[in-house]
Short mmCIF file of C-alpha atoms and ligand atoms in Angstrom, two decimals:
data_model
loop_
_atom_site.label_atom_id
_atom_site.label_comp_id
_atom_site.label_asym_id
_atom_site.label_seq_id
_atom_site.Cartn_x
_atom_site.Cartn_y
_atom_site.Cartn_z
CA UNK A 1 -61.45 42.29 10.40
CA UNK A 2 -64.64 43.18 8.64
CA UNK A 3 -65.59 40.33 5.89
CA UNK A 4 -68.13 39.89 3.48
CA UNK A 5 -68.74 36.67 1.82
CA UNK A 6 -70.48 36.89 -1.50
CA UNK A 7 -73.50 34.48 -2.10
CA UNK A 8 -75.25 31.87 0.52
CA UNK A 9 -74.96 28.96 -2.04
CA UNK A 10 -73.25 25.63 -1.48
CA UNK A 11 -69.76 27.50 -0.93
CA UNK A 12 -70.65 31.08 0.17
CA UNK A 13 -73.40 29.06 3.24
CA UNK A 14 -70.16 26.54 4.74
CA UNK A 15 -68.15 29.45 4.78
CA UNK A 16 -70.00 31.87 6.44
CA UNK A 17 -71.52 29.08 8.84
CA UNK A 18 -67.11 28.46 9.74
CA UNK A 19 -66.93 32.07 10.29
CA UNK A 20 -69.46 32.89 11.73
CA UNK A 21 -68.86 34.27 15.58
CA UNK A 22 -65.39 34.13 15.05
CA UNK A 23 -63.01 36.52 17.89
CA UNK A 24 -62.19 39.79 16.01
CA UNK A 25 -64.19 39.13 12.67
CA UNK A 26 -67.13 40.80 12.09
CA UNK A 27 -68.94 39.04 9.50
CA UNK A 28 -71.87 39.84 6.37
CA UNK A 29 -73.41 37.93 3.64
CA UNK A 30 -74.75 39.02 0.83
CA UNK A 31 -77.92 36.89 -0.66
CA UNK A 32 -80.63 38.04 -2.87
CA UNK A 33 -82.22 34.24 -2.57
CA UNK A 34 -85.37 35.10 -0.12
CA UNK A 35 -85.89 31.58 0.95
CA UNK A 36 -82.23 31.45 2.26
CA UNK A 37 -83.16 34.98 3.82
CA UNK A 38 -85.63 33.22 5.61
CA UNK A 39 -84.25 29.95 6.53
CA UNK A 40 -81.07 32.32 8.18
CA UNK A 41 -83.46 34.02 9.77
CA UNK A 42 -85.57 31.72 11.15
CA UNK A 43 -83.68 28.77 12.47
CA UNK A 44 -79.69 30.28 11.39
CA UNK A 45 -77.74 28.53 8.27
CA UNK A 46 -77.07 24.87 8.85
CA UNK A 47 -73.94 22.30 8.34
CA UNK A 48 -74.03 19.10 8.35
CA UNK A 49 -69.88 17.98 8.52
CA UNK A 50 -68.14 15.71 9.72
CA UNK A 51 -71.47 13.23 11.19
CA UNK A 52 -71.92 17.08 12.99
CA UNK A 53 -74.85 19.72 12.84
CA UNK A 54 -73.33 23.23 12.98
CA UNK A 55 -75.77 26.00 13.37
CA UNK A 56 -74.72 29.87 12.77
CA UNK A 57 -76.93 33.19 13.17
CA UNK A 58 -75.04 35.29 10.31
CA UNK A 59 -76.56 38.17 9.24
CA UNK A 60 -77.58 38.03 5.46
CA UNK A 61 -78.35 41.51 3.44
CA UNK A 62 -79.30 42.53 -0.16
CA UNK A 63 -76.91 45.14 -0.05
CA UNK A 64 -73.63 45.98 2.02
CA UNK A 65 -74.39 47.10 5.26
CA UNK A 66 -70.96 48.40 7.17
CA UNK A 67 -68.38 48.94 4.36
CA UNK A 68 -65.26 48.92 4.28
CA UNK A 69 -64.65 45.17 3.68
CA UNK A 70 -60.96 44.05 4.62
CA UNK A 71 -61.73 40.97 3.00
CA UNK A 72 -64.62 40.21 0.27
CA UNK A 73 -64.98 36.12 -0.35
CA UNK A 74 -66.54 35.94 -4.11
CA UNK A 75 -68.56 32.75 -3.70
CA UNK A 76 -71.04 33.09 -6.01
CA UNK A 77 -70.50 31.63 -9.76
CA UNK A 78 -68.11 33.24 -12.26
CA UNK A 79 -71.51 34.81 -14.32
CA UNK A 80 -71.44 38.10 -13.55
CA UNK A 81 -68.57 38.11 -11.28
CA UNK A 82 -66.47 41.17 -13.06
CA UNK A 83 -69.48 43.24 -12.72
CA UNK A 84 -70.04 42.20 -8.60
CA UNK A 85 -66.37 43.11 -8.36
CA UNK A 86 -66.62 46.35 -10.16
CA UNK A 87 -69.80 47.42 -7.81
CA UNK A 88 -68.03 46.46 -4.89
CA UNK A 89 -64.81 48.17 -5.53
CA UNK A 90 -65.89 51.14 -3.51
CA UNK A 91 -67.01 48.75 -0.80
CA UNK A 92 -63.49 47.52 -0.37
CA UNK A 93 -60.56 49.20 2.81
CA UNK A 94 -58.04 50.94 1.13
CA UNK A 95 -55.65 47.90 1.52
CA UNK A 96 -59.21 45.62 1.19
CA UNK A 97 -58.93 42.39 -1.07
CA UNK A 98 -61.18 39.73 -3.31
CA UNK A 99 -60.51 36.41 -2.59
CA UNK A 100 -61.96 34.12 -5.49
CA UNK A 101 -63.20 30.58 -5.01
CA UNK A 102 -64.83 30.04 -9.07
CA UNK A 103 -63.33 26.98 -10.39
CA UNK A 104 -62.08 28.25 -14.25
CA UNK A 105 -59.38 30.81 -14.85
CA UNK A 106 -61.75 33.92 -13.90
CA UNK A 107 -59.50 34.82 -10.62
CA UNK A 108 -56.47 35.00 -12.40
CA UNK A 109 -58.23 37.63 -15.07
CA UNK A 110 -59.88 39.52 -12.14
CA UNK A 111 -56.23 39.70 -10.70
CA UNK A 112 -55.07 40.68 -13.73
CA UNK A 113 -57.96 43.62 -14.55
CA UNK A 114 -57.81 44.34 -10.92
CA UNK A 115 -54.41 44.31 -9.42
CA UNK A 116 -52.97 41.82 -8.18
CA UNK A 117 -52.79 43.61 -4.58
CA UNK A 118 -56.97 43.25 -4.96
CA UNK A 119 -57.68 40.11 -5.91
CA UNK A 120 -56.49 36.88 -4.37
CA UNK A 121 -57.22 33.87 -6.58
CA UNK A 122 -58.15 30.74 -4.61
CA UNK A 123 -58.61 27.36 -5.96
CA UNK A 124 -61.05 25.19 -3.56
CA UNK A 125 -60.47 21.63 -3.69
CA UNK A 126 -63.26 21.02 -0.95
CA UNK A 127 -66.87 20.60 -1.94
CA UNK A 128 -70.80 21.02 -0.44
CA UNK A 129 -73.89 21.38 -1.83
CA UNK A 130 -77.20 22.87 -0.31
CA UNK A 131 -79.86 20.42 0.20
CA UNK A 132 -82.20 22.91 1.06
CA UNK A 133 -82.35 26.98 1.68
CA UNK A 134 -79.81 27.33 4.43
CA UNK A 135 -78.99 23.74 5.12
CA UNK A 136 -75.54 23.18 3.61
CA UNK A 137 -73.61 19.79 3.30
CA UNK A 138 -69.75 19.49 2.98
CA UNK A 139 -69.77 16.95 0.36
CA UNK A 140 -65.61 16.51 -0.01
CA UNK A 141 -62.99 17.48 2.70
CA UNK A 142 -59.68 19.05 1.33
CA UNK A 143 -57.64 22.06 1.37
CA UNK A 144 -58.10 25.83 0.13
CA UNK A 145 -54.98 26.25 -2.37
CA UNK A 146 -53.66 29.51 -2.66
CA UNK A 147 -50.12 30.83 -3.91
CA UNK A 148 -47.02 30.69 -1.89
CA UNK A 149 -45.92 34.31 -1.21
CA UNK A 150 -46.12 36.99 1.73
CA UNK A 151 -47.73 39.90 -0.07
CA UNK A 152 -50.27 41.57 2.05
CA UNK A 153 -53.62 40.19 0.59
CA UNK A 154 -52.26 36.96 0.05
CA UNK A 155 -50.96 36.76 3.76
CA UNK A 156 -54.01 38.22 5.04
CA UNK A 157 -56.01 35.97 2.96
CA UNK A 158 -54.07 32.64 4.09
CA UNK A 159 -54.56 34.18 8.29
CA UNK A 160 -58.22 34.74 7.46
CA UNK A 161 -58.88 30.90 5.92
CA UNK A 162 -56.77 28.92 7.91
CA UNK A 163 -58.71 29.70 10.81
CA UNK A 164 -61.29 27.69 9.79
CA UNK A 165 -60.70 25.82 6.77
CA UNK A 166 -57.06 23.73 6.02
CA UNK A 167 -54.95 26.32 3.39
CA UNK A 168 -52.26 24.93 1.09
CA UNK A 169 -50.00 27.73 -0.12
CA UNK A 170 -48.89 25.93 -3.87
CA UNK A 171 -45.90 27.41 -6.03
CA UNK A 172 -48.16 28.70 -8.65
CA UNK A 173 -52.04 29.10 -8.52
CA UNK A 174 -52.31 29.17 -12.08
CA UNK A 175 -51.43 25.58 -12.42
CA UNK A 176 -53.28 24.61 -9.56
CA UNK A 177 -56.53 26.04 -11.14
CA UNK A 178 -55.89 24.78 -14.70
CA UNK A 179 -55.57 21.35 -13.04
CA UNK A 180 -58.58 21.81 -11.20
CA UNK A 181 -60.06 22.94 -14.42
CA UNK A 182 -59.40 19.41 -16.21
CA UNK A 183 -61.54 17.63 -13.63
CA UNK A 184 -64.26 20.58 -13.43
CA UNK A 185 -64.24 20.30 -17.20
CA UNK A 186 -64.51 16.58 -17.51
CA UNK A 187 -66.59 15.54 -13.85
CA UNK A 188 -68.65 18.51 -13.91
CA UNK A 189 -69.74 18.99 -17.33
CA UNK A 190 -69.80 15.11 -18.14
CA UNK A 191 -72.05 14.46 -14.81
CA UNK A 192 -74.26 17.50 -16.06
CA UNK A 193 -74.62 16.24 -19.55
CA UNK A 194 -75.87 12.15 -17.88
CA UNK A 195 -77.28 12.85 -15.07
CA UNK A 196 -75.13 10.81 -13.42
CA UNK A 197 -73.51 10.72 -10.00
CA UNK A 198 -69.45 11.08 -10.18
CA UNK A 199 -69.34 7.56 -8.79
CA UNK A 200 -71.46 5.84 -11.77
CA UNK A 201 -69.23 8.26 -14.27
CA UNK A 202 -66.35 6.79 -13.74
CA UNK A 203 -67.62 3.33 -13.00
CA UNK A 204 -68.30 2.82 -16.75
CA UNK A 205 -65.52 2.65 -19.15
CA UNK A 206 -66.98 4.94 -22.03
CA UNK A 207 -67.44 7.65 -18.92
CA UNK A 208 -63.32 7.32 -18.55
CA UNK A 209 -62.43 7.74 -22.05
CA UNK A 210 -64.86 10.63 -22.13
CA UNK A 211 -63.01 12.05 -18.93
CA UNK A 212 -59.64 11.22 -20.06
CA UNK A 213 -60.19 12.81 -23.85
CA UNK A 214 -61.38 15.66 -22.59
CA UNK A 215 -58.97 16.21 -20.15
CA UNK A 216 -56.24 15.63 -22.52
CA UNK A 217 -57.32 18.59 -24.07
CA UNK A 218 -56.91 21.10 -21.12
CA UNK A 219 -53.82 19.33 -20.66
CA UNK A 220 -52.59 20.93 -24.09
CA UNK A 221 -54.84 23.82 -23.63
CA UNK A 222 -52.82 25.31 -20.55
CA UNK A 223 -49.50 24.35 -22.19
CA UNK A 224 -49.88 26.68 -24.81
CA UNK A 225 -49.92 29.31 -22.68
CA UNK A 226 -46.99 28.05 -20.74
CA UNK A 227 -48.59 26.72 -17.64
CA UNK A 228 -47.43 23.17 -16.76
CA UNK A 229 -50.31 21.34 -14.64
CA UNK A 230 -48.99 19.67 -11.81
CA UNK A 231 -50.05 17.85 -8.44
CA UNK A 232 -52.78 18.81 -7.14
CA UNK A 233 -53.41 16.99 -3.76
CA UNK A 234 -54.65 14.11 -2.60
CA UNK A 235 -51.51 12.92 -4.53
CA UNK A 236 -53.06 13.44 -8.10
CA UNK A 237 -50.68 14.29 -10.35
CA UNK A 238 -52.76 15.46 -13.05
CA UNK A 239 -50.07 16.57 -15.56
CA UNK A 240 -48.63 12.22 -15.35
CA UNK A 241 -52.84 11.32 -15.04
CA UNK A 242 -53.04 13.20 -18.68
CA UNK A 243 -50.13 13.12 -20.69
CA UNK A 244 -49.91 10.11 -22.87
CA UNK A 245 -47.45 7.35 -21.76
CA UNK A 246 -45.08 7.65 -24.52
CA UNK A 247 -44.81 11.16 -22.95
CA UNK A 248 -43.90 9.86 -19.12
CA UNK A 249 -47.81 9.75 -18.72
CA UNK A 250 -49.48 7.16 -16.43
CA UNK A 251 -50.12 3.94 -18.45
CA UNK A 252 -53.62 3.77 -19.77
CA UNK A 253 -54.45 0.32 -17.00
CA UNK A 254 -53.32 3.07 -14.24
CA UNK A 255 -55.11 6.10 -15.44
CA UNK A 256 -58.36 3.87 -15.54
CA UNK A 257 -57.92 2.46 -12.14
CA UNK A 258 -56.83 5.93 -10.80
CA UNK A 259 -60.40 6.75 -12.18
CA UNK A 260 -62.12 4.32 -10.80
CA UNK A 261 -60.80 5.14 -7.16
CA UNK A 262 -61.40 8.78 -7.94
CA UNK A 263 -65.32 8.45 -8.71
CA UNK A 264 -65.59 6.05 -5.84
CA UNK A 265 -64.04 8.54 -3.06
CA UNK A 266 -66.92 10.90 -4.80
CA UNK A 267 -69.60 8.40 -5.47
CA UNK A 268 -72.34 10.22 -3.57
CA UNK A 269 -71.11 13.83 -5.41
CA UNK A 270 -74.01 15.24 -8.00
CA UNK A 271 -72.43 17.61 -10.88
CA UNK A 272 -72.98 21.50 -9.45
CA UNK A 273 -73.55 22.08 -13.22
CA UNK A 274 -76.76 19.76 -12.88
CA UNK A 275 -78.09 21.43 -10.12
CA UNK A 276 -77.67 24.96 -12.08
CA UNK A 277 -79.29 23.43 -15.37
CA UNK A 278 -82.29 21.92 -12.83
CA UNK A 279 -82.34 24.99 -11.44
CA UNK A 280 -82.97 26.75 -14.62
CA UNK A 281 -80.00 29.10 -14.06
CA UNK A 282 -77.01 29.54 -16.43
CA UNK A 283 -74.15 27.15 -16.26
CA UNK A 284 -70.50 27.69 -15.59
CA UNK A 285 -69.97 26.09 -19.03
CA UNK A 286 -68.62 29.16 -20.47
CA UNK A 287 -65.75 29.48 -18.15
CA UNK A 288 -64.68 25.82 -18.06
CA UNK A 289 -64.97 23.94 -21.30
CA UNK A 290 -65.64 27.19 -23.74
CA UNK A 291 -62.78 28.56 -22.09
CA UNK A 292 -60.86 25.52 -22.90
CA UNK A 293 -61.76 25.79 -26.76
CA UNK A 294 -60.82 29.06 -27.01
CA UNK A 295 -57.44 28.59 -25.46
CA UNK A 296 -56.92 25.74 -27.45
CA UNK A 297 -58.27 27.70 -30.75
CA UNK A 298 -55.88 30.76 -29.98
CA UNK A 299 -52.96 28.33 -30.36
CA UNK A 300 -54.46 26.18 -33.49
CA UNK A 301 -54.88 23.03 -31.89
CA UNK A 302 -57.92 21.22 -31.70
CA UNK A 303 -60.71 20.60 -28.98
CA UNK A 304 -63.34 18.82 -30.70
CA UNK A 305 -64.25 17.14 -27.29
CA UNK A 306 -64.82 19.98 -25.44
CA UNK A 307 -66.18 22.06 -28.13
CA UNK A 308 -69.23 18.94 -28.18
CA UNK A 309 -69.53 19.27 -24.30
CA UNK A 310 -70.20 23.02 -25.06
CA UNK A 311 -72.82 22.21 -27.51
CA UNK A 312 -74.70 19.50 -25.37
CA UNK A 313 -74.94 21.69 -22.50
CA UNK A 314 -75.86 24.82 -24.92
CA UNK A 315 -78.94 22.86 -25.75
CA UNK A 316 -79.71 21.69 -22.18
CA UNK A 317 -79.12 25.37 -21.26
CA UNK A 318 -81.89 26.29 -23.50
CA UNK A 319 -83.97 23.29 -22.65
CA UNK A 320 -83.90 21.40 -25.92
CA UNK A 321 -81.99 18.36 -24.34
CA UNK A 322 -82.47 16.29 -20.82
CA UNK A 323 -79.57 15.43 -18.88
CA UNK A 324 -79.19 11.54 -19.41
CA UNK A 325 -76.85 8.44 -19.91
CA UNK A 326 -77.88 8.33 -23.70
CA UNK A 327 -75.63 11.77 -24.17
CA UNK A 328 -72.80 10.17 -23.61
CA UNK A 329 -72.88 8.48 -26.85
CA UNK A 330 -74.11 11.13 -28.38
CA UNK A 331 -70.88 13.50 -27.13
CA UNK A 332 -68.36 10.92 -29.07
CA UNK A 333 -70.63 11.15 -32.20
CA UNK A 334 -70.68 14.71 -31.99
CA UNK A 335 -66.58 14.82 -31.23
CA UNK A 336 -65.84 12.75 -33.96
CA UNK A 337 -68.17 14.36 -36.26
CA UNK A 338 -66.10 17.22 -35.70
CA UNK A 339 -63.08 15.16 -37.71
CA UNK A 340 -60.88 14.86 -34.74
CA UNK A 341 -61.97 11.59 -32.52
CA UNK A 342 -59.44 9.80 -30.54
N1 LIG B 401 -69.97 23.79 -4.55
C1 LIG B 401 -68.75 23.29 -4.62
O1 LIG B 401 -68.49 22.18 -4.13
C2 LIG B 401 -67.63 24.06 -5.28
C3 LIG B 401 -66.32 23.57 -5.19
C4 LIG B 401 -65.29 24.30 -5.77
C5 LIG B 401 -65.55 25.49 -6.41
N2 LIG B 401 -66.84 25.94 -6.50
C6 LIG B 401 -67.07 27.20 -7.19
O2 LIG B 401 -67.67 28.10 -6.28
C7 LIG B 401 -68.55 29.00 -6.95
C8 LIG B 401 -69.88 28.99 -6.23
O3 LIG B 401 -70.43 27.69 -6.38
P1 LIG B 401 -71.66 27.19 -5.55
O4 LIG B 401 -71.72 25.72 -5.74
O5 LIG B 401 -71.62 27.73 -4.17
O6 LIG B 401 -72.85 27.89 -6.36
P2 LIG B 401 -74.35 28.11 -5.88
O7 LIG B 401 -74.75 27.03 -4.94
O8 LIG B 401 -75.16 28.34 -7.11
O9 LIG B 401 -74.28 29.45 -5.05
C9 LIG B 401 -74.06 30.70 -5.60
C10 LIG B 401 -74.97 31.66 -4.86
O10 LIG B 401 -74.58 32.98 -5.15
C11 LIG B 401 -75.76 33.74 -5.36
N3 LIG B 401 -75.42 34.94 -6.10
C12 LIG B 401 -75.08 35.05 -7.40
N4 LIG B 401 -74.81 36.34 -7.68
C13 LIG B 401 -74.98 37.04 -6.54
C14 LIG B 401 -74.86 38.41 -6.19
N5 LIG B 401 -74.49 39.32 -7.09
N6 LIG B 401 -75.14 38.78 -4.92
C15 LIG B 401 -75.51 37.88 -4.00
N7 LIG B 401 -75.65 36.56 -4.26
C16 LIG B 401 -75.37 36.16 -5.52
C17 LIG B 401 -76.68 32.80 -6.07
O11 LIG B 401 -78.01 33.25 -6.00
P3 LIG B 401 -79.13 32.65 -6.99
O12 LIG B 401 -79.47 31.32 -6.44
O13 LIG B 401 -80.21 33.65 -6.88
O14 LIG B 401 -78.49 32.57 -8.35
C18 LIG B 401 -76.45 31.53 -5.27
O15 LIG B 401 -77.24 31.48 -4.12
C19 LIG B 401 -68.65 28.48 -8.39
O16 LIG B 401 -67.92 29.31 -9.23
C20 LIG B 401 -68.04 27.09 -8.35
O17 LIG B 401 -67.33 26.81 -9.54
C21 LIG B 401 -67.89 25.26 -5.95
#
């Protein structure tokens, strides 16, 4: 099977360093980052999992170098993703697939503008960060989620992963990723917007609210377009975590301890939006909270909360604001400014 993973960043480096020198796959990576180029080719891409170094010798390229792909693993951010699919279209076997690992809804368009029998939406529930060029960290363990079914790319896709990496076939990927989206939107952008580590997030109480109001929001974003959130492993039921009690929600006492546990299982985890805003690269912001407001504009309901994460990170974006603890209060004031707080 020919493969070419997309991107040598936090996701795109652990893969390739799991598939690396697998029987019967021959394996590429695509990376315009020079000093990953480098580190590759000097000592090989690094893992550090499970109290284990892993080292791989993959080769890395600017450009494809043996077309046809079989199988093309998208892991670099959604920016600019349609137009890296629509360049590598030629690149792809005649019965050749995408298989998407963005958090957001942007595999489910691709599939959509694509074809379903192209593009294989994933939803990763594992995470890793690089702590330097070519030295990769798995940061949380869990599964690959992808849908139930025994099309061709999708059972291709599930044979490919599950040779190195757990894969949970769910009964519909679009609610898995709009539940992953409620804790991208609220972890991610809220950690991005303090500065703080998921573990100090939800340690303080006005973090929690902050999670839980945006979240709420999602919650009502995806049902207006007739997607239910449901469990999403790790026995998180984030449709019960969300909904209010009066509405066979978790009590508020439960939702705040489930929290609690939640940011101290990820305690050590830094927001992947920080690193991008540090980095001076565009955020993901666009494709998790903006795409929350719209949804939730479409259908007339309100998102005041995530329409004030938006604007924070807009101005961080465009370096008129620090990531810090002090934005925090700031969000609510800007959220309730907006005529809508909780
Ligand atoms: N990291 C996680 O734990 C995690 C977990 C779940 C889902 N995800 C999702 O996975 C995706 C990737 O995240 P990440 O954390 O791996 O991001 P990342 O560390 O920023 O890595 C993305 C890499 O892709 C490169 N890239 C971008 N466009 C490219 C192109 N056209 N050709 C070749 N390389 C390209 C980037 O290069 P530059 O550095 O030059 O921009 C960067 O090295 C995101 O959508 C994220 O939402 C991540």
């Amino acid at each position: 099977m020919n493969v070419l993973v997309v991107g040598c960043g936090s996701l795109g480096g652990v893969i390739a360093v799991r598939l690396a020198g697998r029987k019967g796959l021959r394996l590429e990576v695509l990376n315009r980052n020079p000093r990953i180029a480098e580190a590759a080719s000097g000592q090989g891409l690094r893992l550090r999992a499970g109290g284990r170094w892993h080292t791989a010798r993959v080769p890395l390229a600017a450009a494809p170098l043996h077309p046809p792909y079989d199988a093309v693993i998208l892991a670099q951010k959604a920016n600019g993703l349609e137009q890296t699919c629509r360049e590598l279209l030629p690149a792809l076997a005649p019965r050749g697939f995408f298989l998407t690992t963005q958090n957001g809804l942007v595999g489910l368009e691709l599939a959509r503008s694509l074809g379903e029998e192209r593009v294989v939406p994933g939803c990763v529930l594992w995470g890793a960060s690089m702590t330097a060029p070519g030295v990769y960290r798995l940061t949380a363990s869990g599964p690959f989620l992808l849908q139930a079914g025994e099309s061709q790319p999708l059972s291709e896709a599930r044979a490919l992963l599950s040779r190195v990496f757990p894969v949970k076939p769910c009964p519909d990927i679009a609610a898995a990723l709009w539940s992953k989206l409620a804790i991208s939107a609220s972890f991610t952008s809220l950690g991005a917007i303090s500065g703080l580590r998921f573990g100090r997030l939800a340690a303080a109480a006005e973090g929690r609210r902050l999670i839980l109001a945006i979240g709420e929001e999602v919650l009502r974003a995806a049902r207006s377009q007739g997607v239910e959130p449901g469990a999403l492993g790790g026995g998180l039921n984030v449709r019960r975590f969300l909904q209010p009690a009066e509405e066979g929600g978790y009590r508020a006492a439960r939702k705040h301890l489930l929290l609690r546990l939640l940011g101290w299982k990820h305690r050590r985890t830094e927001s992947s939006m920080l690193d991008s805003l540090r980095r001076g690269r565009p955020t993901e912001i666009d494709f998790l909270n903006g795409l929350v407001v719209r949804t939730a504009e479409r259908a007339g309901l309100p998102a005041p909360w995530n329409r004030a994460v938006c604007s924070l990170v807009g101005e961080m974006e465009r370096g008129q604001r620090e990531p810090g603890e002090a934005n925090l209060a700031e969000l609510a004031a800007l959220a309730g400014a907006d005529g809508h707080a909780r």
